[in-house]
Coordinates of C-alpha atoms in Angstrom, one line a residue:
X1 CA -147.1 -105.9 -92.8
X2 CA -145.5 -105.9 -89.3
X3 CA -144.1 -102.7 -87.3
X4 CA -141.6 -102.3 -85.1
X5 CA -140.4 -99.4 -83.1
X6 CA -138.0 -99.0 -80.5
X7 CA -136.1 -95.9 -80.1
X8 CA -135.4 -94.1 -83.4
X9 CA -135.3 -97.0 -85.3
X10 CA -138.2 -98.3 -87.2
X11 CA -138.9 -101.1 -88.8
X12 CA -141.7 -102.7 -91.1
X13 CA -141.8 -106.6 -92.3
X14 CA -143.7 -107.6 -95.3
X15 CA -145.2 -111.3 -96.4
X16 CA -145.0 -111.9 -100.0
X17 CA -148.5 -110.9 -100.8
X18 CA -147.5 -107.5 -99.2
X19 CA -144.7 -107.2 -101.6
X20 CA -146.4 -108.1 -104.3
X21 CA -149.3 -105.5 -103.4
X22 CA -146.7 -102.8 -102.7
X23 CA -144.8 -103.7 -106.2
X24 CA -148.1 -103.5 -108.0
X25 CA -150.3 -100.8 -106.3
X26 CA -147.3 -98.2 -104.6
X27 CA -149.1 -98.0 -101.7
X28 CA -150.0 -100.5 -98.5
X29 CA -151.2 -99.3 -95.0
X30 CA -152.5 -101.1 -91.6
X31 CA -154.2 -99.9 -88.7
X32 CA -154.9 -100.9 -85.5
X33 CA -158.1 -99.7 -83.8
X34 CA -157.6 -98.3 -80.0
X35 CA -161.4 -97.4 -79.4
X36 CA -161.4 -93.5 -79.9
X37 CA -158.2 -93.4 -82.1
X38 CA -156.6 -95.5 -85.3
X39 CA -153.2 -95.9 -85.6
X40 CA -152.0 -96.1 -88.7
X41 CA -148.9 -97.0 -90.4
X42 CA -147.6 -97.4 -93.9
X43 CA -145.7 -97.8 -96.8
X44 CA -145.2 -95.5 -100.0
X45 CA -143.4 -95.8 -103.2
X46 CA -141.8 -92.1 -104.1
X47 CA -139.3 -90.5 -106.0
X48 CA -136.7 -90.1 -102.7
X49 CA -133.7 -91.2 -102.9
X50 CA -133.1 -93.0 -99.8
X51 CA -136.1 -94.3 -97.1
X52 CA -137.9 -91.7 -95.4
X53 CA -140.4 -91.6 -92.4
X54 CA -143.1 -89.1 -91.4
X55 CA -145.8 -89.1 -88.9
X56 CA -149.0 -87.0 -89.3
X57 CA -152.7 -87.4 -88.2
X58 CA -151.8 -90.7 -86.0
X59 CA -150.0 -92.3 -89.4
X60 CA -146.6 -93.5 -89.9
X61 CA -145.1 -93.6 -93.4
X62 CA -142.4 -95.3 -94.8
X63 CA -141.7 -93.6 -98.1
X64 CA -139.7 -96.2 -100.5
X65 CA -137.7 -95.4 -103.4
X66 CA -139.8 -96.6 -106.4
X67 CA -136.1 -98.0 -108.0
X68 CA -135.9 -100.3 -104.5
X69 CA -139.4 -101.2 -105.1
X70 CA -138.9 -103.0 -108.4
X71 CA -135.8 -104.5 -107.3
X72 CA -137.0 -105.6 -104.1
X73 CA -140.2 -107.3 -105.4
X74 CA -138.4 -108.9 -108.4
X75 CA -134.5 -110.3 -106.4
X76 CA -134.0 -112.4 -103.4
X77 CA -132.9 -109.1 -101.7
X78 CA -133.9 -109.1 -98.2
X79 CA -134.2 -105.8 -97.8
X80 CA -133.3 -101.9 -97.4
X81 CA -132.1 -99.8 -94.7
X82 CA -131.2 -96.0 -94.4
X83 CA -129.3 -94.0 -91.1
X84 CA -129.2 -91.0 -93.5
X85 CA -131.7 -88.8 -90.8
X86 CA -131.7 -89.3 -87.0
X87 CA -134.0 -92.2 -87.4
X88 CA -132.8 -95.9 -88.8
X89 CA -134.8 -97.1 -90.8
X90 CA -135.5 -100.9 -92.4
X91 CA -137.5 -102.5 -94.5
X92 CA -136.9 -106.8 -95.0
X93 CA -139.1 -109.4 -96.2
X94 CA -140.8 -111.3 -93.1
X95 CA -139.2 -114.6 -92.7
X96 CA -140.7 -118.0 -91.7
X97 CA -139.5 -118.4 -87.6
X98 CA -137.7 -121.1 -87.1
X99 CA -139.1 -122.1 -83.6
X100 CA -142.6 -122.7 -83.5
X101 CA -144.7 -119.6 -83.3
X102 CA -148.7 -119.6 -83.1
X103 CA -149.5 -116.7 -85.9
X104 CA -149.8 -117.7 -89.5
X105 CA -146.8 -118.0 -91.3
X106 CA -147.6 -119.4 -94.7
X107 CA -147.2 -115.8 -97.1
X108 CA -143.4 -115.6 -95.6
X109 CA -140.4 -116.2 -97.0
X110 CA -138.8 -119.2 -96.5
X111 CA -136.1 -118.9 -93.9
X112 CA -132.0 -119.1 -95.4
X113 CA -131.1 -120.5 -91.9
X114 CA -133.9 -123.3 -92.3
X115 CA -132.0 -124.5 -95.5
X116 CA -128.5 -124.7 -93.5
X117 CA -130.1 -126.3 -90.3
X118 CA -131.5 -129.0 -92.8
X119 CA -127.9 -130.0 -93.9

């Protein structure tokens, strides 16, 4: 799962493992280590009805609708957003790049935009 802040607007990226994790356990968190503190951020089903965010004891959550989680781990949907608070807030599958990049990329999605270029 990636993160990505900028402003009021958050965003987290998931592989398909991560999906899959999420669909099956409710829950899936990272953290990166800064010496004296962890940062922490993660993802939640719940019983909202829209996304939600919250940050407590150095820990971002993303709280997903538990109706959005089913649908989102079982359709090609890319993803969900909300603007219903001051914060924007997405959640999308993480796509393949389509320039070369040197992280891992083999538990993403296979880029729509690949299939076109291909054509």
């Amino acid at each position: 799962m990636k993160i990505r802040i900028k402003g009021n607007s958050l965003r987290y990226r998931l592989t398909k493992t991560d999906v899959q994790n999420f669909n099956k356990d409710g829950y899936l968190e990272e953290s990166t280590n800064f010496g004296s503190q962890v940062f922490k951020y993660a993802l939640q089903r719940s019983a909202t009805e829209f996304l939600t965010a919250g940050f407590s004891d150095n820990t971002i959550i993303m709280y997903m609708p538990a109706a959005m989680t089913v649908e989102w781990a079982s359709t090609d949907r890319v993803g969900y957003e909300s603007n219903n608070n001051q914060m924007y807030l997405l959640i999308e599958k993480d796509f393949k790049c389509l320039d070369n990049v040197a992280e891992d990329q083999s538990d993403n999605y296979p880029n729509p935009l690949s299939l076109k270029l291909q054509h």
